[in-house]
Structures are given as C-alpha cells and as structure tokens.
mmCIF file with all atom_site columns, C-alpha atoms in Angstrom:
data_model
loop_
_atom_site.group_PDB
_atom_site.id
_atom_site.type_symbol
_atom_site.label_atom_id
_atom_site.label_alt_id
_atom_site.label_comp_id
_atom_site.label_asym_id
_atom_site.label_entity_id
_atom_site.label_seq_id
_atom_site.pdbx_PDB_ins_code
_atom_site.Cartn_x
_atom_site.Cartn_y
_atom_site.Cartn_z
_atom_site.occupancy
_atom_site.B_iso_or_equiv
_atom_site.pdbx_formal_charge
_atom_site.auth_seq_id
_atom_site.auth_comp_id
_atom_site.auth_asym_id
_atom_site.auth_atom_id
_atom_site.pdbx_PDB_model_num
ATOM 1  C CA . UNK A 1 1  ? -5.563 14.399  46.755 1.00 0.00 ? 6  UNK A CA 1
ATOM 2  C CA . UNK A 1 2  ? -4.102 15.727  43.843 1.00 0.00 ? 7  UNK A CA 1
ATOM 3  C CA . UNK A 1 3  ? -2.298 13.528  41.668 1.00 0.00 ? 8  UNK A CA 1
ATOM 4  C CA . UNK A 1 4  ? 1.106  14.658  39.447 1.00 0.00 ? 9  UNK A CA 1
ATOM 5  C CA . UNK A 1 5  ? 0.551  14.606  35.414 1.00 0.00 ? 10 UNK A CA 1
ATOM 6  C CA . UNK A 1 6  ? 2.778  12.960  32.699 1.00 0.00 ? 11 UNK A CA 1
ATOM 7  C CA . UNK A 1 7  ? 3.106  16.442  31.366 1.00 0.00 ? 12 UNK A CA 1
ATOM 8  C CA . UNK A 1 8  ? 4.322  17.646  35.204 1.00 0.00 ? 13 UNK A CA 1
ATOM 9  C CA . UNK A 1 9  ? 6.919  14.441  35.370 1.00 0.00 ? 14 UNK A CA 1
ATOM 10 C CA . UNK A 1 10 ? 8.107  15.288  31.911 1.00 0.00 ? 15 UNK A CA 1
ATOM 11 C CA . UNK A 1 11 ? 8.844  19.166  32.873 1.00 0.00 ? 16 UNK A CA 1
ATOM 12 C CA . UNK A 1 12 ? 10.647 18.360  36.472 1.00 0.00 ? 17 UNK A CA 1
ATOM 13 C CA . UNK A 1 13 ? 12.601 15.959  34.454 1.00 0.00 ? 18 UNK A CA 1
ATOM 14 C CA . UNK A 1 14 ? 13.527 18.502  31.742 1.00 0.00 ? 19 UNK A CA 1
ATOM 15 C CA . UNK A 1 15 ? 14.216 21.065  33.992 1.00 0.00 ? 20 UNK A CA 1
ATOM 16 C CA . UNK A 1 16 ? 16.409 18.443  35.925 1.00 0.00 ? 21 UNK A CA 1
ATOM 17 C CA . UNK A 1 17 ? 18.076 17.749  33.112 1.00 0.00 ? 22 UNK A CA 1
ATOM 18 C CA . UNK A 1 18 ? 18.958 21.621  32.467 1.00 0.00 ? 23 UNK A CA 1
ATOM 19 C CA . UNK A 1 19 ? 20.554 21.695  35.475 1.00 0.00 ? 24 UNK A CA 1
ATOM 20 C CA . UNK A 1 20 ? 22.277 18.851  35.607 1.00 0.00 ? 25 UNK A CA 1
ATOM 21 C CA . UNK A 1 21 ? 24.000 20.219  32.242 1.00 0.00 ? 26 UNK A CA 1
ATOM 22 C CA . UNK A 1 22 ? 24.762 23.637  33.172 1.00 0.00 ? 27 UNK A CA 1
ATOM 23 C CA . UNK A 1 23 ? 26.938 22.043  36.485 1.00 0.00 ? 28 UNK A CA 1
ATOM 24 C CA . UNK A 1 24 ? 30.644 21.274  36.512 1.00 0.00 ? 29 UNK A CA 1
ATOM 25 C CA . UNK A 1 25 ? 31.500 18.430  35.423 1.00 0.00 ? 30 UNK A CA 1
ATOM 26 C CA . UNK A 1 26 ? 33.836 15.528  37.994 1.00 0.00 ? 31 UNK A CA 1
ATOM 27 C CA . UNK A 1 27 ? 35.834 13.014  36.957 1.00 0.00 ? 32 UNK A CA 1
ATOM 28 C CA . UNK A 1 28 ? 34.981 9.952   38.765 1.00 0.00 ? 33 UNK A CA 1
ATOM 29 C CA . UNK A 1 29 ? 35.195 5.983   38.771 1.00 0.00 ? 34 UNK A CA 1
ATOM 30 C CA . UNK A 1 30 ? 33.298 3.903   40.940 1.00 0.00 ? 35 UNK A CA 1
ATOM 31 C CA . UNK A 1 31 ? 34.839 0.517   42.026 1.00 0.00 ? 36 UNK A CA 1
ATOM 32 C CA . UNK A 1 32 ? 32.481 -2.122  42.363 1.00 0.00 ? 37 UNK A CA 1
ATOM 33 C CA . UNK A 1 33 ? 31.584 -3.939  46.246 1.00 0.00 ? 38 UNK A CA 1
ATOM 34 C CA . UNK A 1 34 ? 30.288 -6.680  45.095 1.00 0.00 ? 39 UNK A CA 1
ATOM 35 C CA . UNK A 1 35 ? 31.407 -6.797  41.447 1.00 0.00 ? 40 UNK A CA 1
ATOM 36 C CA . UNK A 1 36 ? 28.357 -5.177  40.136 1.00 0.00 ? 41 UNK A CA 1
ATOM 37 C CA . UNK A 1 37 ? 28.977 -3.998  36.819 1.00 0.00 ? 42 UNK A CA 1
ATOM 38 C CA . UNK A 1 38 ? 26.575 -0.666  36.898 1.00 0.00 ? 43 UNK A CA 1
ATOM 39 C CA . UNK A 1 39 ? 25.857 1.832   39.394 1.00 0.00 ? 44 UNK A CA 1
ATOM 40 C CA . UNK A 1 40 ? 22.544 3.007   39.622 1.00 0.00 ? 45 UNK A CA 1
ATOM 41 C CA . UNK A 1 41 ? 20.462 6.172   41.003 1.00 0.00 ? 46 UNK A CA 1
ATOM 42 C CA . UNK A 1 42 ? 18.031 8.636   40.119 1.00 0.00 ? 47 UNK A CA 1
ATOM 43 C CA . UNK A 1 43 ? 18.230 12.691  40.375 1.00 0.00 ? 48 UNK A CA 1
ATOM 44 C CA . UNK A 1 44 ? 13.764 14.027  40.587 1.00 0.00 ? 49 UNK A CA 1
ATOM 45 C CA . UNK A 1 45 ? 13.031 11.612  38.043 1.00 0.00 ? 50 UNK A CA 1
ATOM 46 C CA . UNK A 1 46 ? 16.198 11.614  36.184 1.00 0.00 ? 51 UNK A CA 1
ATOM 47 C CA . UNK A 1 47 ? 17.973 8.262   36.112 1.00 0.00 ? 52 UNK A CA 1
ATOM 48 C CA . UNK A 1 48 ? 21.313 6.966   35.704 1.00 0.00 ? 53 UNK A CA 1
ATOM 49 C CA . UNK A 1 49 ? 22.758 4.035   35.089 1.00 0.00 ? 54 UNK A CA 1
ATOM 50 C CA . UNK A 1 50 ? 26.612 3.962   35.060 1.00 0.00 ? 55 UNK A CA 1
ATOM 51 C CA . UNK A 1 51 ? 29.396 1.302   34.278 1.00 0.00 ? 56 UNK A CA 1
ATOM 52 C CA . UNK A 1 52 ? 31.924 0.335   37.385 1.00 0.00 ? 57 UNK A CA 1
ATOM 53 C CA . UNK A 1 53 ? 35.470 0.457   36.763 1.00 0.00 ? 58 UNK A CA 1
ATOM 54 C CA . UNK A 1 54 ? 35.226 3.341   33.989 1.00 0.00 ? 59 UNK A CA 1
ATOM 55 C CA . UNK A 1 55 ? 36.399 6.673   34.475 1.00 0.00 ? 60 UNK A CA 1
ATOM 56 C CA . UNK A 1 56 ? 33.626 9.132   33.552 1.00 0.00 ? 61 UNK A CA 1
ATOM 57 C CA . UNK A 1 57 ? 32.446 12.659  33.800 1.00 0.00 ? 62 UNK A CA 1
ATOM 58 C CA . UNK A 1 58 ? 29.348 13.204  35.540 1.00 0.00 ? 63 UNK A CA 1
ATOM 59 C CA . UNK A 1 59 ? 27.545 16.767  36.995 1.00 0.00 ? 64 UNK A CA 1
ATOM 60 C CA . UNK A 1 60 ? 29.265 17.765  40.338 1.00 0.00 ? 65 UNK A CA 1
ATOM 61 C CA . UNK A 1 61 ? 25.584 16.713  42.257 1.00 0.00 ? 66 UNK A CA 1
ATOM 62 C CA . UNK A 1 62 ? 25.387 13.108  40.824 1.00 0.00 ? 67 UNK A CA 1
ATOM 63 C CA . UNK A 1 63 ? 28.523 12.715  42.187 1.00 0.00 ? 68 UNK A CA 1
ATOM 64 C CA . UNK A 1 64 ? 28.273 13.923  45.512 1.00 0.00 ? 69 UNK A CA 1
ATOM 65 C CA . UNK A 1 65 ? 24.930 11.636  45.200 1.00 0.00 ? 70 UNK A CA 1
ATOM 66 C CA . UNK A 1 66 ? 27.377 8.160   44.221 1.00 0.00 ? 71 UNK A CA 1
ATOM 67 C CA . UNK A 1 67 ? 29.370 9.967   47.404 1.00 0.00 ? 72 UNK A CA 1
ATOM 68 C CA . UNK A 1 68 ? 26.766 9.789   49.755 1.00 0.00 ? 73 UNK A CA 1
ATOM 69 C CA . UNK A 1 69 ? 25.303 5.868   48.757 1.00 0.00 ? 74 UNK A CA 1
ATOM 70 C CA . UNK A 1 70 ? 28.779 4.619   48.985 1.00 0.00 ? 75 UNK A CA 1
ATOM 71 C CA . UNK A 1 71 ? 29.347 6.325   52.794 1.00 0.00 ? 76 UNK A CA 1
ATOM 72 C CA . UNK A 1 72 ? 25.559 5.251   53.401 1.00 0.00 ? 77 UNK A CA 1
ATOM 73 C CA . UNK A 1 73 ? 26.781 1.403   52.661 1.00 0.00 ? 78 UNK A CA 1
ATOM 74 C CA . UNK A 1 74 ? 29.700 1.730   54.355 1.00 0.00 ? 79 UNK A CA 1
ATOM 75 C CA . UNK A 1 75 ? 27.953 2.492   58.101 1.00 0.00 ? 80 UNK A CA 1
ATOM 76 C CA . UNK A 1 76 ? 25.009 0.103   57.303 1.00 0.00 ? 81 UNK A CA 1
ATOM 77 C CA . UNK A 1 77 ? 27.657 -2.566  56.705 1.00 0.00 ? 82 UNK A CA 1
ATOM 78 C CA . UNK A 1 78 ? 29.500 -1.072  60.079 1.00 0.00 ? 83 UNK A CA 1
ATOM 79 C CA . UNK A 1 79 ? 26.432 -1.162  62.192 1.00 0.00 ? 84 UNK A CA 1
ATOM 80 C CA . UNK A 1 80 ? 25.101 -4.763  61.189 1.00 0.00 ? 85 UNK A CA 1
ATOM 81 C CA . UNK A 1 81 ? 28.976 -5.750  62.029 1.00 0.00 ? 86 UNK A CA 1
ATOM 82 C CA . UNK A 1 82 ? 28.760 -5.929  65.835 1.00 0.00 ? 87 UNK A CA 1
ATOM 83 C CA . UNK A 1 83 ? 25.080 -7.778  65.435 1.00 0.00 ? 88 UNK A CA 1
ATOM 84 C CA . UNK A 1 84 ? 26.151 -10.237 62.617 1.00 0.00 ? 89 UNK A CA 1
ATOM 85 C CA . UNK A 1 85 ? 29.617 -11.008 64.449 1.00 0.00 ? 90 UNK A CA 1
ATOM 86 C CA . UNK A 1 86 ? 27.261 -12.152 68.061 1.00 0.00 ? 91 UNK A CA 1
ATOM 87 C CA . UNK A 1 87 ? 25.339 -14.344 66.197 1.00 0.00 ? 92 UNK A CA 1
ATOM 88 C CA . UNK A 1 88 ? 21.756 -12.214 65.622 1.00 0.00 ? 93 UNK A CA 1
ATOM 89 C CA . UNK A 1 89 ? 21.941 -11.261 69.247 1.00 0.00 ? 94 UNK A CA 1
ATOM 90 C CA . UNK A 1 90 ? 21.742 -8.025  70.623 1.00 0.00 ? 95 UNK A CA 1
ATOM 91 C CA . UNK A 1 91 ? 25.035 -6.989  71.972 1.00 0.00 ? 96 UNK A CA 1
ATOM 92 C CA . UNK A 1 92 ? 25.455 -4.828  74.763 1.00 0.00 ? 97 UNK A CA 1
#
C-alpha cells in the first residue's frame, strides 16, 4: 500500500485552494437548526469553518456543498420521522 505524503496533502490542498479562488463567488447565509453558531465542511483537504446568521461570499462549489448537507439533513430527519413517531418500531 502506498501511503500519501505531507508534501502530496500540502499540493492537493494548494491546488484546491487555486480553484476555489478562481470560481464565482455566492452570496449566502446559513440559518442555524439547532442554533449552532458555525457551519462546518471540508473541500480535498480544504476546510471551512463559517459563522451562522452572517451573510458571506463563498466559491460557487462550497456552496452548492452547504446546499447539499442541508437537503441531506432534511431527508435523514424525514426518514427517521415515521420510525421515531411509532415508537422505535418498524412501521409498515
């Protein structure tokens, strides 16, 4: 097995970062579920860690990436609904 060196991680995260800069730019604000006051989520090695209830600018890819773990809440919330609402039993 070949393993990944600190000198790969730190040239997919520069070259991440490249990218990330040359895309356009959305205006966004993420409301909190839970009152959590940072969102959180990576991009191949490249982190973020954004305030709730700002208005920012972030690349159009982060975005859709905030886009995609608020819709992948939503239908994990949706789909434990029917199981939490019968009391752990399985419905159906």
């Amino acid at each position: 097995m070949q393993y990944i060196t600190e000198q790969e991680i730190e040239r997919i995260t520069s070259d991440t970062c490249r990218q990330l800069a040359k895309e356009k730019r959305v205006s966004l604000r993420i409301v909190p579920e839970n009152g959590e006051p940072f969102w959180e989520g990576g991009i191949n090695g490249h982190f973020f860690r954004i305030r709730t209830n700002e208005t920012v600018e972030v690349p159009q890819s982060l975005a859709r990436l905030i886009g995609d773990s608020a819709k992948t809440q939503r239908m994990g919330r949706a789909r434990v609904r029917a199981y939490a609402s019968g009391g752990g039993k399985r419905i159906g």
